[in-house]
Short mmCIF file of C-alpha atoms and ligand atoms in Angstrom, two decimals:
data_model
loop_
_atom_site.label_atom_id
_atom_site.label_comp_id
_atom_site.label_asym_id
_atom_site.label_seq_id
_atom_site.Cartn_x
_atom_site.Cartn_y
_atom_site.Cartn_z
CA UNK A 183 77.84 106.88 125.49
CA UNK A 184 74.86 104.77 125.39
CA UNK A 185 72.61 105.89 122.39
CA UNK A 186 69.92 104.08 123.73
CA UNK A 187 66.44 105.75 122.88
CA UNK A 188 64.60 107.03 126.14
CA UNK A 189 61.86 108.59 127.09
CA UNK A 190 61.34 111.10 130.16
CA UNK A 191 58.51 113.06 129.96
CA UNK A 192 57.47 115.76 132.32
CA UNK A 193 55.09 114.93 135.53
CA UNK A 194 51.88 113.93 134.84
CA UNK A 195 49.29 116.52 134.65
CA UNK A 196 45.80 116.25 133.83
CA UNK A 197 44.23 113.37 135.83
CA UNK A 198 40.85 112.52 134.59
CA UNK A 199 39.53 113.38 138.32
CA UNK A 200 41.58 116.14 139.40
CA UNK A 201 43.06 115.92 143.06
CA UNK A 202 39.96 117.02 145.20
CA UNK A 203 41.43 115.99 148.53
CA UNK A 204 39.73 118.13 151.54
CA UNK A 205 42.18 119.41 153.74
CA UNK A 206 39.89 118.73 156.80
CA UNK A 207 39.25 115.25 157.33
CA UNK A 208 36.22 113.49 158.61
CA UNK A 209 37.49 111.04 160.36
CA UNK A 210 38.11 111.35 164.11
CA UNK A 211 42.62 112.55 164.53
CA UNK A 212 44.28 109.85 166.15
CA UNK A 213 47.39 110.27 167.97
CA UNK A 214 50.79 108.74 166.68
CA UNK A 215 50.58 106.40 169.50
CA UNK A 216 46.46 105.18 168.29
CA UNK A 217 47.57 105.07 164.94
CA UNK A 218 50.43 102.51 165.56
CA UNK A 219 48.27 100.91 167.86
CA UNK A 220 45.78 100.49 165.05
CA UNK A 221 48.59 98.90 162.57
CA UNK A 222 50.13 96.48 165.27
CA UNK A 223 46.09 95.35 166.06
CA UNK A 224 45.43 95.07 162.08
CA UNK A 225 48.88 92.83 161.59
CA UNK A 226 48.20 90.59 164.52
CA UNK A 227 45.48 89.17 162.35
CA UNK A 228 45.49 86.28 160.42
CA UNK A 229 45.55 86.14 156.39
CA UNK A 230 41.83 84.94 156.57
CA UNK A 231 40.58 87.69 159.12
CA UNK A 232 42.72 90.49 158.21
CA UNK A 233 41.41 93.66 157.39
CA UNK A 234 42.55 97.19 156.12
CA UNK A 235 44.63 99.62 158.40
CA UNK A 236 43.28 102.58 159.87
CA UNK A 237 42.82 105.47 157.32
CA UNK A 238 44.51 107.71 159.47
CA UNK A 239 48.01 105.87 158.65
CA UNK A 240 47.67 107.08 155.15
CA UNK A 241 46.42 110.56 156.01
CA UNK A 242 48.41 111.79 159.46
CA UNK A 243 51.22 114.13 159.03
CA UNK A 244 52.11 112.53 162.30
CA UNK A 245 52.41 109.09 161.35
CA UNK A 246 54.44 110.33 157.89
CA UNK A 247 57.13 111.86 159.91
CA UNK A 248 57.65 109.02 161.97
CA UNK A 249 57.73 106.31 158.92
CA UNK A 250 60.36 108.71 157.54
CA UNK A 251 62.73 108.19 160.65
CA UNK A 252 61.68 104.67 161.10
CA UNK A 253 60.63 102.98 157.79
CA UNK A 254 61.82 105.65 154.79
CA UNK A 255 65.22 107.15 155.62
CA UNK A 256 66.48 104.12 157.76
CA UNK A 257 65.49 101.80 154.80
CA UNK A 258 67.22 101.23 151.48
CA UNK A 259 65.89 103.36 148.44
CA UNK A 260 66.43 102.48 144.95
CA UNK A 261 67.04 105.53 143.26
CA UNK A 262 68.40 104.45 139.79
CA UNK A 263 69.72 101.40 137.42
CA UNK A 264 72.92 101.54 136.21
CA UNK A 265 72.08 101.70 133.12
CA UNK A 266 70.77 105.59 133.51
CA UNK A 267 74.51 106.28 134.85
CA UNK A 268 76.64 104.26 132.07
CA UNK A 269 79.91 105.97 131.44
CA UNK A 270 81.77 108.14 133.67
CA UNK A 271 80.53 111.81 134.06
CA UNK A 272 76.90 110.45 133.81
CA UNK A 273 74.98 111.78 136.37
CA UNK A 274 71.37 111.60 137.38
CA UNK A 275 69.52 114.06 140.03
CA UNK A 276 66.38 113.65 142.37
CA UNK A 277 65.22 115.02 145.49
CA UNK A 278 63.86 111.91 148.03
CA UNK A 279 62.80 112.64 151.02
CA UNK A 280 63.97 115.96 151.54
CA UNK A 281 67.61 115.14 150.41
CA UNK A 282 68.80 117.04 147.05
CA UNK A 283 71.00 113.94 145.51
CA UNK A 284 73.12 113.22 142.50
CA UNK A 285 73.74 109.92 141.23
CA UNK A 286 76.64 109.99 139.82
CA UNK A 287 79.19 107.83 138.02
CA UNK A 288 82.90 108.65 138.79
CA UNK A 289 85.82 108.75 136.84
CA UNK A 290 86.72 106.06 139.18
CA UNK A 291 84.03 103.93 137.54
CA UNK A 292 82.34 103.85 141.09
CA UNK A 293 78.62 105.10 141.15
CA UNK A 294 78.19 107.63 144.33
CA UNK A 295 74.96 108.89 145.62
CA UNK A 296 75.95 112.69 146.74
CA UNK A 297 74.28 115.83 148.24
CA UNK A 298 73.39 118.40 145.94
CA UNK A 299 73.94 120.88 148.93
CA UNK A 300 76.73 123.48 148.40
CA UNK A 301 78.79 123.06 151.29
CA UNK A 302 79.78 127.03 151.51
CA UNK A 303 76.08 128.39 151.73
CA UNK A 304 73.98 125.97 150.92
CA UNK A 305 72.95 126.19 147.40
CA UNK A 306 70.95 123.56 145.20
CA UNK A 307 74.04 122.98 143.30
CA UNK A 308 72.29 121.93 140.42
CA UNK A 309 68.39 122.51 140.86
CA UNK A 310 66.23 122.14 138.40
CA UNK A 311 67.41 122.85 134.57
CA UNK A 312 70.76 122.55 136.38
CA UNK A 313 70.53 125.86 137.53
CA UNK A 314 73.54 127.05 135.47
CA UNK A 315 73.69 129.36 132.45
CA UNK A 316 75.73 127.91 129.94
CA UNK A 317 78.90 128.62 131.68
CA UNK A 318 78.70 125.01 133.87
CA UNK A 319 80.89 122.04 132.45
CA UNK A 320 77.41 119.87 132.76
CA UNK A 321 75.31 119.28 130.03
CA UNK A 322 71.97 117.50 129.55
CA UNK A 323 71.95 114.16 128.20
CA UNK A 324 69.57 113.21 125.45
CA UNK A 325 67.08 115.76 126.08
CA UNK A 326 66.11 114.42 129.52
CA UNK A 327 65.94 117.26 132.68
CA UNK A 328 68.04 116.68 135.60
CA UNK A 329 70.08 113.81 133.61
CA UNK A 330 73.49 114.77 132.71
CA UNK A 331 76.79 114.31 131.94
CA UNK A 332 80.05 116.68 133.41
CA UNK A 333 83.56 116.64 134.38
CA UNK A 334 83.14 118.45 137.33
CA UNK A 335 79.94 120.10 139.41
CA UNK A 336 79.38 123.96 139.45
CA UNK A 337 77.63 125.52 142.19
CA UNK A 338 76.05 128.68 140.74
CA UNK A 339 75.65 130.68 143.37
CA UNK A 340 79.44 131.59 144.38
CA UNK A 341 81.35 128.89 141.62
CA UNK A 342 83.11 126.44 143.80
CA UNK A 343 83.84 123.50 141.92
CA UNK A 344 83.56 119.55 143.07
CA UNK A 345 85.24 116.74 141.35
CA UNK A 346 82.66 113.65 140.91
CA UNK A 347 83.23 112.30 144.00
CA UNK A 348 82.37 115.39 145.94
CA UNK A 349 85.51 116.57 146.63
CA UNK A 350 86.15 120.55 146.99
CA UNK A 351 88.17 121.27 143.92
CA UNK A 352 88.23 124.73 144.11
CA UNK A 353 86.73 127.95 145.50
CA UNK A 354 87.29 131.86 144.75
CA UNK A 355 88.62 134.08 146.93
CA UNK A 356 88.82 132.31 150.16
CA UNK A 357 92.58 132.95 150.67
CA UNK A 358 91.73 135.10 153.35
CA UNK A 359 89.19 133.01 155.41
CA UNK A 360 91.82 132.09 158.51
CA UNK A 361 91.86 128.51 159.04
CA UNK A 362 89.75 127.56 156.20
CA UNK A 363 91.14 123.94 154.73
CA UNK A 364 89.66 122.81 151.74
CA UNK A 365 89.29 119.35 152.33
CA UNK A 366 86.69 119.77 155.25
CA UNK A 367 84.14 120.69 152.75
CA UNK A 368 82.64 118.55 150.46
CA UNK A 369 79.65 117.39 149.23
CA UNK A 370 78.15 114.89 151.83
CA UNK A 371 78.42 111.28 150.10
CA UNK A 372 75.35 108.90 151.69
CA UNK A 373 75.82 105.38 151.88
CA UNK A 374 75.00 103.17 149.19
CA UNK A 375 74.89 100.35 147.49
CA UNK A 376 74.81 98.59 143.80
CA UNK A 377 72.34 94.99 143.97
CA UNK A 378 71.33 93.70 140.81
CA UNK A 379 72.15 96.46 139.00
CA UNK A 380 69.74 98.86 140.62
CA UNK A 381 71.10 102.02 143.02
CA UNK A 382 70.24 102.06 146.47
CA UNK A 383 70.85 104.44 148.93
CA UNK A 384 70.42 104.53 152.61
CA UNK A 385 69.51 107.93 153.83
CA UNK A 386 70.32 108.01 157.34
CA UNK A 387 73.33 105.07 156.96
CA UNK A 388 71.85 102.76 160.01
CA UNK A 389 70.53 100.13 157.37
CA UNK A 390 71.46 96.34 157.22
CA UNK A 391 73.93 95.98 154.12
CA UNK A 392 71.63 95.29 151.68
CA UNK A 393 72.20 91.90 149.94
CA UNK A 394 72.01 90.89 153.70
CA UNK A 395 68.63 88.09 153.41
CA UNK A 396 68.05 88.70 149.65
CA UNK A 397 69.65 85.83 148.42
CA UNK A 398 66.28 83.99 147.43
CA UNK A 399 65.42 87.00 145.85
CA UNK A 400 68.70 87.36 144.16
CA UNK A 401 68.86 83.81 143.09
CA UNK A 402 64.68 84.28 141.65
CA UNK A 403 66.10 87.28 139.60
CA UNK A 404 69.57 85.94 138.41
CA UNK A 405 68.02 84.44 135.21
CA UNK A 406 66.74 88.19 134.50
CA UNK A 407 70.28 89.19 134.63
CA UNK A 408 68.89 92.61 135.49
CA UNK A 409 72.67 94.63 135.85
CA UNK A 410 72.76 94.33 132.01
CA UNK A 411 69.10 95.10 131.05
CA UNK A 412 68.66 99.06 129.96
CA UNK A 413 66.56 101.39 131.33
CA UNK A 414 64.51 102.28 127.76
CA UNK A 415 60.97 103.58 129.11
CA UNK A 416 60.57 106.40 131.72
CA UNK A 417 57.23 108.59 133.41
CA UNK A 418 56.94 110.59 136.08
CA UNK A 419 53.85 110.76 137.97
CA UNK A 420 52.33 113.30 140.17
CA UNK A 421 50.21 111.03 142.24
CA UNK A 422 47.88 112.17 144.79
CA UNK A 423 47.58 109.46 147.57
CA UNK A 424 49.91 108.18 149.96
CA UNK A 425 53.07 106.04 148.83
CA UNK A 426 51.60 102.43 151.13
CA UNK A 427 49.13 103.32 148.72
CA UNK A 428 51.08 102.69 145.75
CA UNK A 429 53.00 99.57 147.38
CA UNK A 430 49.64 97.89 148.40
CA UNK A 431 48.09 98.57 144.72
CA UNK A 432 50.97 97.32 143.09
CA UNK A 433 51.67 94.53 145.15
CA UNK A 434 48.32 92.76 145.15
CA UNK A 435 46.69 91.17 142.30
CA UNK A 436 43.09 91.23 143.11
CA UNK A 437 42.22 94.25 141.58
CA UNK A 438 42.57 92.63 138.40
CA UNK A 439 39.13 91.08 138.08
CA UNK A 440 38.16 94.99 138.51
CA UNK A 441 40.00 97.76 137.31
CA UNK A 442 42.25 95.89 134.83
CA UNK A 443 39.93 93.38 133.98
CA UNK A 444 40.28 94.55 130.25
CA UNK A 445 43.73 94.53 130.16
CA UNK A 446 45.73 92.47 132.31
CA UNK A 447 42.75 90.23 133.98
CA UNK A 448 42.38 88.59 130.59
CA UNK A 449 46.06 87.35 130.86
CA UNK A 450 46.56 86.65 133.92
CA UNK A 451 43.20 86.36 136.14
CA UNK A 452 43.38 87.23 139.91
CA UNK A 453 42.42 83.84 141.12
CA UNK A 454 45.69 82.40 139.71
CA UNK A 455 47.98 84.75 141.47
CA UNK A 456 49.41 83.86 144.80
CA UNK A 457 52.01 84.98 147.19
CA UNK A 458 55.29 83.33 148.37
CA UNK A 459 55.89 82.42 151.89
CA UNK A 460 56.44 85.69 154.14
CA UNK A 461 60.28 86.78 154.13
CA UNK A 462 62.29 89.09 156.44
CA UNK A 463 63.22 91.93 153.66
CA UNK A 464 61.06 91.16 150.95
CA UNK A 465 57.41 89.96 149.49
CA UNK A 466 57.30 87.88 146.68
CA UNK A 467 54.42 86.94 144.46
CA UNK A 468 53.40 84.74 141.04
CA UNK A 469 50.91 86.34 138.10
CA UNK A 470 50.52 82.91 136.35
CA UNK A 471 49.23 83.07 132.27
CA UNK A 472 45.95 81.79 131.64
CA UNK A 473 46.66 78.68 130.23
CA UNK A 474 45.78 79.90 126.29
CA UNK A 475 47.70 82.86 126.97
CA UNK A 476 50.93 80.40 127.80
CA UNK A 477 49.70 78.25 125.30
CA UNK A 478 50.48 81.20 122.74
CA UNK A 479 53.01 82.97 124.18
CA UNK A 480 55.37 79.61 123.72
CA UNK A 481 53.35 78.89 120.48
CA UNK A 482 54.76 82.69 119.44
CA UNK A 483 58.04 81.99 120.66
CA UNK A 484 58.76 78.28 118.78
CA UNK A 485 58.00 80.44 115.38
CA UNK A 486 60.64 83.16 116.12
CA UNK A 487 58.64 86.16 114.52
CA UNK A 488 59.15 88.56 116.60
CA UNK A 489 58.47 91.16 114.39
CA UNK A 490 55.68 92.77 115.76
CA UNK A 491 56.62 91.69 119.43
CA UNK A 492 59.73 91.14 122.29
CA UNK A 493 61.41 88.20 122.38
CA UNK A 494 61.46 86.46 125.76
CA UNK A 495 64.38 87.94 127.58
CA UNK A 496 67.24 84.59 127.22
CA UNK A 497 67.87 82.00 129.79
CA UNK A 498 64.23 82.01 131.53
CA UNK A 499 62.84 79.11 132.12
CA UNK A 500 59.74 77.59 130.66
CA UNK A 501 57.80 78.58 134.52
CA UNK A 502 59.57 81.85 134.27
CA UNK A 503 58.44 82.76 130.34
CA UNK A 504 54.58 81.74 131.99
CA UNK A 505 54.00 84.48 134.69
CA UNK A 506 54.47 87.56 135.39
CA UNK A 507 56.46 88.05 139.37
CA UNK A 508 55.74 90.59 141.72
CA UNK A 509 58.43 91.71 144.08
CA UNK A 510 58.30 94.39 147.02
CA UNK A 511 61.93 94.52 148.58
CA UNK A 512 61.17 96.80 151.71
CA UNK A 513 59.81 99.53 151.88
CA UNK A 514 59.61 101.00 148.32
CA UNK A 515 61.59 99.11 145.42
CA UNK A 516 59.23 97.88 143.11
CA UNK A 517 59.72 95.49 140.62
CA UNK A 518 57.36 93.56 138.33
CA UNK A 519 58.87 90.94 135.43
CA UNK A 520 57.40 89.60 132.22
CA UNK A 521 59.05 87.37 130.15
CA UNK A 522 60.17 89.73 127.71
CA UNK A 523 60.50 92.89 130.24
CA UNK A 524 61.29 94.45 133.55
CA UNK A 525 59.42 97.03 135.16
CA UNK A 526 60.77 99.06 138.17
CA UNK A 527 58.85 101.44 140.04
CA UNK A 528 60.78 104.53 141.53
CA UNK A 529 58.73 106.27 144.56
CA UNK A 530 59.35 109.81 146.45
CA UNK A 531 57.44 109.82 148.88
CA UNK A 532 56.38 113.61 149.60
CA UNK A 533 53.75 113.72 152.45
CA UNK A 534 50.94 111.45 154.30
CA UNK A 535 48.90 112.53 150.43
CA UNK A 536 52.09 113.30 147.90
CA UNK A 537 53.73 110.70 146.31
CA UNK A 538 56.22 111.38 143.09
CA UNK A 539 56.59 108.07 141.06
CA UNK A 540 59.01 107.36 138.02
CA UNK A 541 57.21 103.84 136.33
CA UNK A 542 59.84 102.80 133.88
CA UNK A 543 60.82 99.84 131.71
CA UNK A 544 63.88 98.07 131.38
CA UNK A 545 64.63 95.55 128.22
CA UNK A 546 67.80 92.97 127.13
CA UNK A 547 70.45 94.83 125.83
CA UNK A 548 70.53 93.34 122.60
CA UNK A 549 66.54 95.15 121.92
CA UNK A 550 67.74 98.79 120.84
CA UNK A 551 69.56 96.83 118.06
CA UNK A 552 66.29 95.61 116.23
CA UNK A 553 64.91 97.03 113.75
CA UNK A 554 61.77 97.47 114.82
CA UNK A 555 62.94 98.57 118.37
CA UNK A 556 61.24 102.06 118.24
CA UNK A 557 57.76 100.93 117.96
CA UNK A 558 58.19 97.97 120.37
CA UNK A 559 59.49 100.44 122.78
CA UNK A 560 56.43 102.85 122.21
CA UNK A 561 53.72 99.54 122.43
CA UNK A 562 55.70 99.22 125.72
CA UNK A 563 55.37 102.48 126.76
CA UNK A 564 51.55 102.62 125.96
CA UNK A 565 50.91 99.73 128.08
CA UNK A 566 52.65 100.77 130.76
CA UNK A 567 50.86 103.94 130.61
CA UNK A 568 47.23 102.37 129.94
CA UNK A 569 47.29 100.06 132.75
CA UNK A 570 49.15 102.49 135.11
CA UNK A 571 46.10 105.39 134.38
CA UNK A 572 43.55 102.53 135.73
CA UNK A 573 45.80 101.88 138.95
CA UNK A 574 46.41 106.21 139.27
CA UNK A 575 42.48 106.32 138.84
CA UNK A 576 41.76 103.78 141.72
CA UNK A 577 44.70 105.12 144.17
CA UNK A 578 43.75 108.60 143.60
CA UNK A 579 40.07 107.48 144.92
CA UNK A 580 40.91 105.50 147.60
CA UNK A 581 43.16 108.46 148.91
CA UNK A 582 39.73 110.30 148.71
CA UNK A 583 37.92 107.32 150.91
CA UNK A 584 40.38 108.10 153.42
CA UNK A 585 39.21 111.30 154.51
CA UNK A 586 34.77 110.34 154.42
CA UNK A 587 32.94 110.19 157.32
CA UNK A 588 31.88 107.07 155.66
CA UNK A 589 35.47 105.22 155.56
CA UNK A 590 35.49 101.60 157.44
CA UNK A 591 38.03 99.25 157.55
CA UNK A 592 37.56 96.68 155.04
CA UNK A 593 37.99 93.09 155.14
CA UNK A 594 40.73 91.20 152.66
CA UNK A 595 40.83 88.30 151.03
CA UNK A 596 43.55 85.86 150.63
CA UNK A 597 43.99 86.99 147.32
CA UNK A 598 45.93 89.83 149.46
CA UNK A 599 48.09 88.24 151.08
CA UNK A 600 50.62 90.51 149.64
CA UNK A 601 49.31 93.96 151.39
CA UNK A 602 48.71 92.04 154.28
CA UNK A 603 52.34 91.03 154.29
CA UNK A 604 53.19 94.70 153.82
CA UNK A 605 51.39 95.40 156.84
CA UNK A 606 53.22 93.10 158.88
CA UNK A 607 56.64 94.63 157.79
CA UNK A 608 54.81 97.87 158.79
CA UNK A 609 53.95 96.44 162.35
CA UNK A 610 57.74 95.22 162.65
CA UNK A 611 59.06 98.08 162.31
CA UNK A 612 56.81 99.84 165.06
CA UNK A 613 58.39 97.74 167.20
CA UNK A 614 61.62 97.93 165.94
CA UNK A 615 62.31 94.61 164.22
CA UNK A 616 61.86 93.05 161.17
CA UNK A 617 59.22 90.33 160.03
CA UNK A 618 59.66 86.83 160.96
CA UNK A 619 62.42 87.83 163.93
CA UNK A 620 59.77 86.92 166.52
CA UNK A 621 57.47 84.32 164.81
CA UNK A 622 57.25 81.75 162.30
CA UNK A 623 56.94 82.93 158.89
CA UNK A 624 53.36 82.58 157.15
CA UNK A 625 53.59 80.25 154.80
CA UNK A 626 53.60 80.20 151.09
CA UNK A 627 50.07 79.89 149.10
CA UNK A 628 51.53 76.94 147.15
CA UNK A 629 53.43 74.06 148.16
S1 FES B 708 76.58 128.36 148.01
FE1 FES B 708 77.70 127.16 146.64
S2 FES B 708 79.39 128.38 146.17
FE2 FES B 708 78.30 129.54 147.58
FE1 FE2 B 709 47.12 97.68 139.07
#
């Protein structure tokens, strides 16, 4: 068992500016049809004359249920790193997109992503505090809810029993039900996948495998070697705006010069940033160092004190120790890396204004070792936090904007290539494709 210190701490609470979302919106309803009318018109547009999409994609309970049969549940959804599963028994639970799941790592030493429905009446088998009493073989793991560890799965309501992979192992009393085999129930297994050491599933199991296209991506990550980084840093967030949102905030680098611009503008400023040439399944972009900031950071690194600071994770190169990269692999995984870090953003996307988000922080294997590990960890998880209250601040606004009589669509500049990118892979799949199938890609920012 990993003994790896973590942190989970319960959903955010008190924002600053509490949700204040009206329920009625000012803006006229559009139909399902309008509204991907309005996306397809907004991605036709070039990088230099694109402009924002129409609020009512971020705000119409119409439009949410069809991304979730067209974008969410037909796409692949990382849902944990290894690293949060590590030895058999080790299980993990979330509920994404309606779907109760485990994540769970056999005795097989295969990782499954399972229902948590009971197959005889359909209980939660494990809902939240694991629903048991004491008398279940699962236990919590280092404090954290709905992260575990078990030799078999419980359901409290009538105690059948499921071995790790979800098979029925037993049930009481059904020697009378005629007919009744045991091996037709189970608990459903969805398909998924393991890619650079992050858990993916595919909800409705119609999905392209997944490494299928990624191999830029994979070969711009392999000096990361992110299967054997640990998960070390975790916070859930109870975010009030929609989860494009999230992706578009995240994914562009403007907003830097603004709402960061005392934290990470100073190190690496907005102008610098640029975005990678458009790609079918993902959306890449570079968060150069000023040049003092690389100037110290290798400065830093050539004395070897790292006493008050991470070492650069090993094997990056000297462009890959000077920038901070931006990834969005379609539609939610969301990954950000630093020289000496890796940050992955989990989304659950719960409605057209309900988004939960786990921002976490994964490190080198060797960093729970150091000495001064705990209080590198907790810098970490401070600026994680300080940074992510600006962005929570600004989302949970815009979200707000959405709903005015005195929203327009904006105008964005190159600097966003990024969310216009996203809005692209948004317009693809309206018409059932992916980017770049019917037209050249748009090309890179640099040569
Ligand atoms: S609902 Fe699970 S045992 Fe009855
Ligand atoms: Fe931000």
């Amino acid at each position: 068992m990993s003994s790896t210190a973590f942190e989970w701490k319960p959903v955010f609470e008190p924002l600053a500016f509490a949700r204040q979302l009206s329920t009625r919106t000012a803006q006229p309803p559009l139909s399902l049809a309008e509204i991907q009318r309005g996306v397809t018109e907004t991605a036709a547009r070039p990088l230099n004359r694109a402009t924002t999409l129409p609020a009512q994609a971020y705000t119409s309970e119409e439009f949410f249920a069809w991304e979730l049969n067209h974008v969410l549940r037909p796409g692949w959804q990382c849902v944990a790193h290894v690293s949060q599963v590590p030895n058999p028994g080790d299980f993990l639970n979330l509920d994404l997109l309606g779907e109760p799941l485990i994540v769970v790592h056999g005795k097989d030493d295969a990782i499954r992503v399972l229902s948590r429905v009971c197959p005889h009446r359909s209980m939660d088998i494990m809902p939240e505090g694991f629903g048991y009493d004491g008398h279940s073989p699962a236990e919590a793991r280092d404090g954290k809810p709905d992260c575990g560890r078990t030799r078999l799965f419980l359901c409290p309501y009538h105690a059948w029993t499921f071995e790790l992979d979800g098979q029925l192992k037993a049930c009481p009393e059904m020697h009378e039900a005629e007919g009744f085999c045991r091996d037709d129930f189970f608990l459903k297994p969805f398909r998924s996948e393991i890619w650079q050491g992050f858990i993916f599933v595919n909800l409705d199991g119609t999905a392209p495998p997944l490494a299928d296209g990624l191999a830029d991506m994979a070969a711009d990550l392999a000096a990361f070697r992110l299967a054997e980084l640990k998960l070390v840093i975790a916070r859930e967030w109870d975010c009030p705006f929609n989860w494009k949102v999230l992706v578009e905030n995240f994914m562009e680098s403007y907003h830097h010069l603004g709402i960061h611009h005392k934290t990470l503008q100073p190190m690496m400023p907005a102008r610098d940033t640029w975005t990678e040439q458009e790609r079918r399944h993902y959306v890449r972009a570079h968060l150069p160092y000023k040049d003092s900031v690389r100037e110290e950071y290798l400065a830093f690194e050539a004395r070897g004190d790292f006493s008050a600071a991470l070492p650069p994770l090993p094997g990056l190169n000297a462009a890959q120790k000077s920038e901070w990269g931006l990834f969005l692999l379609h539609p939610t995984f969301l990954l950000a890396t630093a020289p000496d870090r890796v940050i992955w953003y989990r989304l659950q996307p719960l409605g057209p204004d309900r988004l939960k988000l786990l921002t976490t922080t994964l490190m080198a294997p060797g960093a729970a070792a150091r000495d001064n590990f705990e209080s590198l960890r907790q810098n970490a998880a401070k600026q994680l936090v300080d940074f992510h209250l600006e962005d929570m601040e600004v989302c949970t606004a815009v979200q707000r904007g959405f709903y005015a009589s005195g929203w327009q669509p904006g105008r964005l500049s190159h600097l966003e290539m990024t969310v216009w990118l996203f809005h692209r892979y948004l317009a693809a799949r309206i018409r059932d494709a992916w980017p770049t199938d019917d037209y050249e890609p748009a090309p890179s920012q640099r040569p």
